[in-house]
Every structure is written in structure tokens, then in C-alpha cells.
PDB file of C-alpha atoms in Angstrom:
ATOM      1  CA  UNK N  21     110.167 131.771 115.342  1.00 66.00           C
ATOM      2  CA  UNK N  22     111.425 133.389 118.779  1.00 73.00           C
ATOM      3  CA  UNK N  23     110.462 131.852 121.951  1.00 94.00           C
ATOM      4  CA  UNK N  24     111.390 130.392 125.211  1.00 97.00           C
ATOM      5  CA  UNK N  25     111.895 126.511 125.573  1.00 97.00           C
ATOM      6  CA  UNK N  26     111.874 124.503 128.772  1.00 97.00           C
ATOM      7  CA  UNK N  27     112.946 120.934 128.916  1.00 95.00           C
ATOM      8  CA  UNK N  28     112.221 118.294 129.774  1.00 95.00           C
ATOM      9  CA  UNK N  29     108.321 118.540 130.011  1.00 96.00           C
ATOM     10  CA  UNK N  30     108.254 115.800 132.667  1.00 96.00           C
ATOM     11  CA  UNK N  31     111.139 114.771 135.015  1.00 95.00           C
ATOM     12  CA  UNK N  32     111.227 112.276 137.724  1.00 94.00           C
ATOM     13  CA  UNK N  33     113.812 112.424 140.415  1.00 91.00           C
ATOM     14  CA  UNK N  34     114.741 110.146 143.285  1.00 92.00           C
ATOM     15  CA  UNK N  35     114.970 111.646 146.805  1.00 90.00           C
ATOM     16  CA  UNK N  36     118.516 112.958 147.613  1.00 89.00           C
ATOM     17  CA  UNK N  37     119.438 113.499 143.867  1.00 92.00           C
ATOM     18  CA  UNK N  38     120.072 116.939 142.415  1.00 95.00           C
ATOM     19  CA  UNK N  39     118.412 117.550 138.976  1.00 96.00           C
ATOM     20  CA  UNK N  40     118.653 120.475 136.524  1.00 97.00           C
ATOM     21  CA  UNK N  41     115.839 122.067 134.572  1.00 97.00           C
ATOM     22  CA  UNK N  42     116.806 123.818 131.334  1.00 98.00           C
ATOM     23  CA  UNK N  43     115.426 127.131 130.046  1.00 98.00           C
ATOM     24  CA  UNK N  44     116.674 128.683 126.739  1.00 98.00           C
ATOM     25  CA  UNK N  45     115.294 131.761 124.956  1.00 97.00           C
ATOM     26  CA  UNK N  46     116.242 133.277 121.635  1.00 96.00           C
ATOM     27  CA  UNK N  47     114.132 136.487 122.236  1.00 94.00           C
ATOM     28  CA  UNK N  48     117.286 138.485 123.008  1.00 93.00           C
ATOM     29  CA  UNK N  49     115.671 139.241 126.370  1.00 94.00           C
ATOM     30  CA  UNK N  50     117.877 140.506 129.034  1.00 93.00           C
ATOM     31  CA  UNK N  51     115.922 139.265 132.066  1.00 94.00           C
ATOM     32  CA  UNK N  52     114.958 135.721 133.001  1.00 96.00           C
ATOM     33  CA  UNK N  53     112.845 134.210 135.802  1.00 96.00           C
ATOM     34  CA  UNK N  54     112.172 131.009 137.448  1.00 98.00           C
ATOM     35  CA  UNK N  55     108.740 130.191 139.164  1.00 97.00           C
ATOM     36  CA  UNK N  56     107.292 127.427 141.005  1.00 97.00           C
ATOM     37  CA  UNK N  57     103.633 126.738 140.896  1.00 96.00           C
ATOM     38  CA  UNK N  58     101.757 124.495 143.205  1.00 93.00           C
ATOM     39  CA  UNK N  59      97.907 123.901 143.257  1.00 82.00           C
ATOM     40  CA  UNK N  60      96.035 127.082 144.780  1.00 76.00           C
ATOM     41  CA  UNK N  61      99.511 128.885 145.575  1.00 80.00           C
ATOM     42  CA  UNK N  62      99.689 130.808 142.335  1.00 89.00           C
ATOM     43  CA  UNK N  63     103.275 131.552 141.038  1.00 94.00           C
ATOM     44  CA  UNK N  64     106.171 131.966 143.614  1.00 94.00           C
ATOM     45  CA  UNK N  65     109.467 133.456 142.391  1.00 95.00           C
ATOM     46  CA  UNK N  66     112.543 131.297 142.947  1.00 97.00           C
ATOM     47  CA  UNK N  67     115.317 133.305 141.247  1.00 98.00           C
ATOM     48  CA  UNK N  68     115.649 135.917 138.501  1.00 96.00           C
ATOM     49  CA  UNK N  69     118.380 137.406 136.573  1.00 96.00           C
ATOM     50  CA  UNK N  70     118.491 140.754 134.851  1.00 92.00           C
ATOM     51  CA  UNK N  71     121.874 140.468 133.032  1.00 93.00           C
ATOM     52  CA  UNK N  72     124.464 137.784 132.384  1.00 95.00           C
ATOM     53  CA  UNK N  73     126.493 136.555 135.309  1.00 96.00           C
ATOM     54  CA  UNK N  74     124.104 138.268 137.882  1.00 95.00           C
ATOM     55  CA  UNK N  75     121.003 136.798 139.554  1.00 97.00           C
ATOM     56  CA  UNK N  76     118.860 137.549 142.641  1.00 96.00           C
ATOM     57  CA  UNK N  77     117.089 135.339 144.936  1.00 97.00           C
ATOM     58  CA  UNK N  78     113.353 135.409 144.845  1.00 96.00           C
ATOM     59  CA  UNK N  79     110.784 134.540 147.587  1.00 93.00           C
ATOM     60  CA  UNK N  80     111.548 130.741 147.735  1.00 96.00           C
ATOM     61  CA  UNK N  81     115.318 130.382 146.854  1.00 97.00           C
ATOM     62  CA  UNK N  82     116.313 127.838 149.569  1.00 97.00           C
ATOM     63  CA  UNK N  83     117.239 124.466 147.989  1.00 96.00           C
ATOM     64  CA  UNK N  84     117.509 125.903 144.521  1.00 98.00           C
ATOM     65  CA  UNK N  85     120.589 127.142 142.530  1.00 98.00           C
ATOM     66  CA  UNK N  86     120.894 128.982 139.309  1.00 98.00           C
ATOM     67  CA  UNK N  87     123.507 130.181 136.815  1.00 98.00           C
ATOM     68  CA  UNK N  88     123.390 132.722 133.973  1.00 98.00           C
ATOM     69  CA  UNK N  89     126.640 132.437 131.939  1.00 98.00           C
ATOM     70  CA  UNK N  90     124.873 133.096 128.581  1.00 97.00           C
ATOM     71  CA  UNK N  91     122.021 135.528 127.773  1.00 97.00           C
ATOM     72  CA  UNK N  92     120.002 132.942 126.238  1.00 97.00           C
ATOM     73  CA  UNK N  93     120.148 130.279 129.052  1.00 98.00           C
ATOM     74  CA  UNK N  94     119.092 130.160 132.637  1.00 98.00           C
ATOM     75  CA  UNK N  95     119.158 126.588 134.163  1.00 98.00           C
ATOM     76  CA  UNK N  96     117.575 125.895 137.483  1.00 98.00           C
ATOM     77  CA  UNK N  97     118.970 123.141 139.713  1.00 98.00           C
ATOM     78  CA  UNK N  98     116.771 121.607 142.395  1.00 97.00           C
ATOM     79  CA  UNK N  99     119.203 120.311 145.067  1.00 95.00           C
ATOM     80  CA  UNK N 100     118.453 117.598 147.675  1.00 91.00           C
ATOM     81  CA  UNK N 101     118.220 120.294 150.386  1.00 90.00           C
ATOM     82  CA  UNK N 102     114.820 121.191 148.556  1.00 91.00           C
ATOM     83  CA  UNK N 103     112.308 119.390 150.995  1.00 89.00           C
ATOM     84  CA  UNK N 104     109.278 119.402 148.697  1.00 92.00           C
ATOM     85  CA  UNK N 105     110.382 119.658 145.200  1.00 94.00           C
ATOM     86  CA  UNK N 106     107.564 118.074 143.478  1.00 96.00           C
ATOM     87  CA  UNK N 107     105.756 120.976 141.522  1.00 96.00           C
ATOM     88  CA  UNK N 108     105.260 122.554 138.158  1.00 97.00           C
ATOM     89  CA  UNK N 109     108.271 124.918 137.328  1.00 98.00           C
ATOM     90  CA  UNK N 110     107.976 127.891 134.828  1.00 97.00           C
ATOM     91  CA  UNK N 111     110.552 129.879 133.253  1.00 98.00           C
ATOM     92  CA  UNK N 112     110.032 133.212 131.882  1.00 97.00           C
ATOM     93  CA  UNK N 113     111.914 136.230 130.094  1.00 96.00           C
ATOM     94  CA  UNK N 114     111.415 139.796 129.416  1.00 93.00           C
ATOM     95  CA  UNK N 115     113.042 142.983 127.948  1.00 87.00           C
ATOM     96  CA  UNK N 116     114.471 145.177 130.895  1.00 73.00           C
ATOM     97  CA  UNK N 117     111.594 147.720 130.731  1.00 73.00           C
ATOM     98  CA  UNK N 118     108.421 148.516 128.980  1.00 70.00           C
ATOM     99  CA  UNK N 119     105.093 147.290 128.495  1.00 73.00           C
ATOM    100  CA  UNK N 120     105.593 143.839 127.315  1.00 77.00           C
ATOM    101  CA  UNK N 121     105.422 141.682 130.355  1.00 88.00           C
ATOM    102  CA  UNK N 122     106.875 138.201 130.454  1.00 93.00           C
ATOM    103  CA  UNK N 123     107.118 135.453 127.866  1.00 95.00           C
ATOM    104  CA  UNK N 124     106.618 132.086 129.588  1.00 97.00           C
ATOM    105  CA  UNK N 125     107.885 128.703 128.648  1.00 97.00           C
ATOM    106  CA  UNK N 126     105.597 125.658 128.512  1.00 97.00           C
ATOM    107  CA  UNK N 127     106.812 124.403 131.963  1.00 97.00           C
ATOM    108  CA  UNK N 128     108.440 121.417 133.467  1.00 97.00           C
ATOM    109  CA  UNK N 129     106.603 119.099 135.907  1.00 96.00           C
ATOM    110  CA  UNK N 130     109.032 117.604 138.477  1.00 96.00           C
ATOM    111  CA  UNK N 131     108.052 114.580 140.485  1.00 95.00           C
ATOM    112  CA  UNK N 132     109.910 113.017 143.243  1.00 91.00           C
ATOM    113  CA  UNK N 133     109.652 109.291 143.483  1.00 87.00           C
TER     114      UNK N 133
ATOM    115  CA  UNK C   3     104.940 145.211 150.158  1.00 57.00           C
ATOM    116  CA  UNK C   4     103.146 144.686 147.025  1.00 66.00           C
ATOM    117  CA  UNK C   5     100.174 142.568 146.945  1.00 87.00           C
ATOM    118  CA  UNK C   6      97.749 141.396 144.352  1.00 93.00           C
ATOM    119  CA  UNK C   7      94.499 139.807 145.210  1.00 94.00           C
ATOM    120  CA  UNK C   8      92.035 137.785 143.036  1.00 95.00           C
ATOM    121  CA  UNK C   9      88.984 135.438 143.859  1.00 90.00           C
ATOM    122  CA  UNK C  10      90.007 131.843 143.257  1.00 91.00           C
ATOM    123  CA  UNK C  11      86.989 130.430 141.317  1.00 96.00           C
ATOM    124  CA  UNK C  12      84.423 132.006 138.804  1.00 97.00           C
ATOM    125  CA  UNK C  13      81.751 129.723 136.978  1.00 98.00           C
ATOM    126  CA  UNK C  14      79.781 131.066 134.119  1.00 98.00           C
ATOM    127  CA  UNK C  15      77.457 129.602 131.449  1.00 98.00           C
ATOM    128  CA  UNK C  16      78.448 129.482 127.771  1.00 98.00           C
ATOM    129  CA  UNK C  17      77.677 132.665 125.871  1.00 98.00           C
ATOM    130  CA  UNK C  18      77.323 134.847 129.190  1.00 98.00           C
ATOM    131  CA  UNK C  19      79.949 137.480 129.925  1.00 98.00           C
ATOM    132  CA  UNK C  20      82.697 136.625 132.424  1.00 98.00           C
ATOM    133  CA  UNK C  21      84.132 139.332 134.728  1.00 98.00           C
ATOM    134  CA  UNK C  22      87.408 138.554 136.700  1.00 98.00           C
ATOM    135  CA  UNK C  23      88.521 140.939 139.283  1.00 97.00           C
ATOM    136  CA  UNK C  24      91.862 142.023 140.884  1.00 96.00           C
ATOM    137  CA  UNK C  25      92.918 144.439 143.531  1.00 96.00           C
ATOM    138  CA  UNK C  26      96.599 145.613 143.958  1.00 93.00           C
ATOM    139  CA  UNK C  27      98.163 147.816 146.596  1.00 88.00           C
ATOM    140  CA  UNK C  28     101.084 149.507 145.058  1.00 83.00           C
ATOM    141  CA  UNK C  29     100.036 152.759 143.783  1.00 80.00           C
ATOM    142  CA  UNK C  30     103.172 153.212 141.673  1.00 81.00           C
ATOM    143  CA  UNK C  31     102.091 150.436 139.222  1.00 81.00           C
ATOM    144  CA  UNK C  32     102.892 151.524 135.731  1.00 84.00           C
ATOM    145  CA  UNK C  33     101.456 148.597 133.838  1.00 90.00           C
ATOM    146  CA  UNK C  34      98.893 145.838 134.646  1.00 93.00           C
ATOM    147  CA  UNK C  35      98.624 142.432 132.834  1.00 95.00           C
ATOM    148  CA  UNK C  36      96.182 139.610 132.411  1.00 97.00           C
ATOM    149  CA  UNK C  37      97.578 136.221 131.580  1.00 97.00           C
ATOM    150  CA  UNK C  38      95.803 132.971 130.681  1.00 98.00           C
ATOM    151  CA  UNK C  39      97.079 129.670 131.710  1.00 97.00           C
ATOM    152  CA  UNK C  40      95.552 126.301 130.156  1.00 95.00           C
ATOM    153  CA  UNK C  41      96.030 122.964 131.965  1.00 91.00           C
ATOM    154  CA  UNK C  42      99.589 121.839 131.932  1.00 91.00           C
ATOM    155  CA  UNK C  43     100.838 124.868 129.825  1.00 94.00           C
ATOM    156  CA  UNK C  44     102.667 128.069 130.637  1.00 95.00           C
ATOM    157  CA  UNK C  45     101.118 131.505 130.928  1.00 96.00           C
ATOM    158  CA  UNK C  46      99.992 133.406 127.744  1.00 96.00           C
ATOM    159  CA  UNK C  47      99.864 137.092 127.897  1.00 95.00           C
ATOM    160  CA  UNK C  48      96.296 138.126 126.889  1.00 96.00           C
ATOM    161  CA  UNK C  49      96.397 141.886 127.382  1.00 95.00           C
ATOM    162  CA  UNK C  50      97.709 144.667 129.208  1.00 93.00           C
ATOM    163  CA  UNK C  51      96.944 148.357 130.458  1.00 94.00           C
ATOM    164  CA  UNK C  52      99.014 151.266 131.116  1.00 91.00           C
ATOM    165  CA  UNK C  53      98.145 153.035 134.378  1.00 89.00           C
ATOM    166  CA  UNK C  54      97.149 156.200 132.807  1.00 89.00           C
ATOM    167  CA  UNK C  55      94.381 154.425 130.942  1.00 92.00           C
ATOM    168  CA  UNK C  56      90.782 153.492 132.234  1.00 94.00           C
ATOM    169  CA  UNK C  57      89.829 150.978 129.686  1.00 96.00           C
ATOM    170  CA  UNK C  58      91.330 148.876 126.955  1.00 96.00           C
ATOM    171  CA  UNK C  59      89.124 146.871 124.614  1.00 96.00           C
ATOM    172  CA  UNK C  60      90.659 143.995 122.346  1.00 93.00           C
ATOM    173  CA  UNK C  61      88.016 141.720 120.484  1.00 96.00           C
ATOM    174  CA  UNK C  62      86.124 139.934 123.271  1.00 97.00           C
ATOM    175  CA  UNK C  63      88.400 141.344 126.088  1.00 97.00           C
ATOM    176  CA  UNK C  64      87.713 144.362 127.954  1.00 98.00           C
ATOM    177  CA  UNK C  65      90.070 145.594 130.692  1.00 98.00           C
ATOM    178  CA  UNK C  66      88.795 148.212 133.123  1.00 97.00           C
ATOM    179  CA  UNK C  67      91.126 150.063 135.459  1.00 96.00           C
ATOM    180  CA  UNK C  68      89.991 152.063 138.441  1.00 95.00           C
ATOM    181  CA  UNK C  69      93.402 153.671 139.699  1.00 92.00           C
ATOM    182  CA  UNK C  70      91.728 155.386 142.735  1.00 92.00           C
ATOM    183  CA  UNK C  71      90.500 152.050 144.215  1.00 94.00           C
ATOM    184  CA  UNK C  72      93.341 149.994 142.749  1.00 93.00           C
ATOM    185  CA  UNK C  73      90.993 147.675 141.018  1.00 96.00           C
ATOM    186  CA  UNK C  74      91.420 145.962 137.703  1.00 96.00           C
ATOM    187  CA  UNK C  75      88.855 143.766 135.960  1.00 97.00           C
ATOM    188  CA  UNK C  76      88.806 141.520 132.816  1.00 98.00           C
ATOM    189  CA  UNK C  77      85.708 141.091 130.996  1.00 98.00           C
ATOM    190  CA  UNK C  78      85.312 138.262 128.412  1.00 98.00           C
ATOM    191  CA  UNK C  79      82.291 138.670 126.339  1.00 98.00           C
ATOM    192  CA  UNK C  80      80.376 135.662 124.853  1.00 98.00           C
ATOM    193  CA  UNK C  81      82.384 133.203 126.901  1.00 98.00           C
ATOM    194  CA  UNK C  82      83.255 129.800 125.285  1.00 97.00           C
ATOM    195  CA  UNK C  83      84.291 126.660 126.668  1.00 96.00           C
ATOM    196  CA  UNK C  84      87.770 127.251 125.320  1.00 96.00           C
ATOM    197  CA  UNK C  85      87.947 130.123 127.691  1.00 97.00           C
ATOM    198  CA  UNK C  86      87.932 127.755 130.622  1.00 97.00           C
ATOM    199  CA  UNK C  87      91.535 128.201 132.358  1.00 97.00           C
ATOM    200  CA  UNK C  88      93.291 130.023 135.141  1.00 97.00           C
ATOM    201  CA  UNK C  89      93.508 133.808 134.811  1.00 98.00           C
ATOM    202  CA  UNK C  90      96.345 135.689 136.256  1.00 97.00           C
ATOM    203  CA  UNK C  91      96.593 139.374 137.082  1.00 96.00           C
ATOM    204  CA  UNK C  92     100.041 140.891 137.367  1.00 94.00           C
ATOM    205  CA  UNK C  93     101.522 144.382 138.093  1.00 91.00           C
ATOM    206  CA  UNK C  94     104.581 146.004 137.146  1.00 87.00           C
ATOM    207  CA  UNK C  95     105.549 148.823 139.690  1.00 79.00           C
ATOM    208  CA  UNK C  96     107.736 151.820 139.166  1.00 69.00           C
ATOM    209  CA  UNK C  97     110.482 150.560 141.451  1.00 63.00           C
ATOM    210  CA  UNK C  98     113.250 150.019 139.117  1.00 59.00           C
ATOM    211  CA  UNK C  99     113.615 146.466 137.638  1.00 68.00           C
ATOM    212  CA  UNK C 100     111.676 144.591 140.290  1.00 80.00           C
ATOM    213  CA  UNK C 101     109.950 141.502 138.963  1.00 90.00           C
ATOM    214  CA  UNK C 102     106.183 141.343 138.311  1.00 90.00           C
ATOM    215  CA  UNK C 103     103.760 140.735 141.157  1.00 90.00           C
ATOM    216  CA  UNK C 104     101.329 138.144 140.288  1.00 93.00           C
ATOM    217  CA  UNK C 105      97.762 137.241 141.839  1.00 94.00           C
ATOM    218  CA  UNK C 106      97.219 133.579 142.712  1.00 93.00           C
ATOM    219  CA  UNK C 107      94.981 133.158 139.786  1.00 96.00           C
ATOM    220  CA  UNK C 108      91.147 132.808 139.216  1.00 97.00           C
ATOM    221  CA  UNK C 109      89.928 129.526 137.746  1.00 96.00           C
ATOM    222  CA  UNK C 110      87.236 130.180 135.211  1.00 98.00           C
ATOM    223  CA  UNK C 111      84.814 127.231 134.465  1.00 98.00           C
ATOM    224  CA  UNK C 112      82.585 127.679 131.514  1.00 97.00           C
ATOM    225  CA  UNK C 113      79.453 125.466 131.676  1.00 95.00           C
ATOM    226  CA  UNK C 114      77.912 124.378 128.333  1.00 90.00           C
TER     227      UNK C 114
END
């Protein structure tokens, strides 16, 4: 079955460490997105990529980095420069145009300990 | 810039209808979406409507679009406890491949 997989589901990080969240899709979608969700804040866009080897900053890119070396994969690194990284992170993918909207992964909850 | 507004909370009794409202600002919106998020999960696409439509019905879900007032609503008939979740409204604008703009979500609580 086609879908989008995020791993791990729960992640704990010590302060000062970088950590990478995985996002893989087998939907043959061109575009992929990373969102951060905090209680009462809705979804905030971190980075997005519309084609391989290209990506754009979203509204809250500071302290995060991404790569898009393969169409299927869009990993997100939360760096030590991100001051408040504890949150729920959601990855999504979509065809380039049309009515289909986004397909979301099941999320990764990151906790800084 | 684009903005999508939703009320944050809604509480209804089981068996009643729920109406979740959304307003948006970009008149070039092409598609508007409703997503459902259950606790600890990702967002699930419930339905969408093209901007030249006024209404779309899908089983218990009815979407109404008032393009003049830039108002979108989602009606859930015969609301069940399993409908308790956060509902997000989102718009796709006509501005090339810009990302969807999401509202902050409405938390629906269904009281048995």
C-alpha cells in the first residue's frame, strides 16, 4: 500500500545534540513538507521541497535543516540551534498540482530531556 | 498575506449535528480542504471542495462554501463520539505551487 512513513514515533534528545527525523513516501509525490505542531498553535511550516535537490524555507526554518537527495525521502534535522525543539513533527507529501491536498505521516514526537 | 481563521473549540451532544466554520482571506483560492486529526496522529483528509462549487455532500459530511464572504463550513450529521478530534481547514491558492495555508484547528468534543 502506498503511504508516507515517519520514524521514529517518539524521540528523546539531550540538549545540545542534533537529531534527524525520517520521512519516506512511496506515493511518487513530487512535493514534501515538514510541519511543527504545538498545542493551540496549529501547524507551522518548517521547510518544503517541490523537486529533488531543491527546498525552500517555511515560516519557522531557523534551527532546522533538510535535504532532498531522493524523491522518496525528506529527512529533517533538528539542530542544537533550535531553542525549543520539543514538539510534534509532521511530514506530508503531495502531487505538484490538483485537488488532492496533502497526505500526512503519523508524526514524530520529539522531547528534549 | 493569506490567512485562515477557525474557532478553537466546539462541544456538541452525541446525535446532534456539528458545524465547524472557517474564514479565509485569499480570493484566488482554488481548492479548500477539511482535515481531521485524532490524538497523537497525523492529519487525515476528510473532503475538499473546488472554489466554483457551493456545496459538496459525502455521507454524513456536508461542506458549504460562500465564496463572496470567503466562508467555509463543515457539517457533521449525527455526530458520534468517534468524531471527537481536531478539524483543520486549509486553502490552496492560485499562486503557483505555494504550500497550503492551514487554520489553527477546531477541537470538537462530543458529549455522550
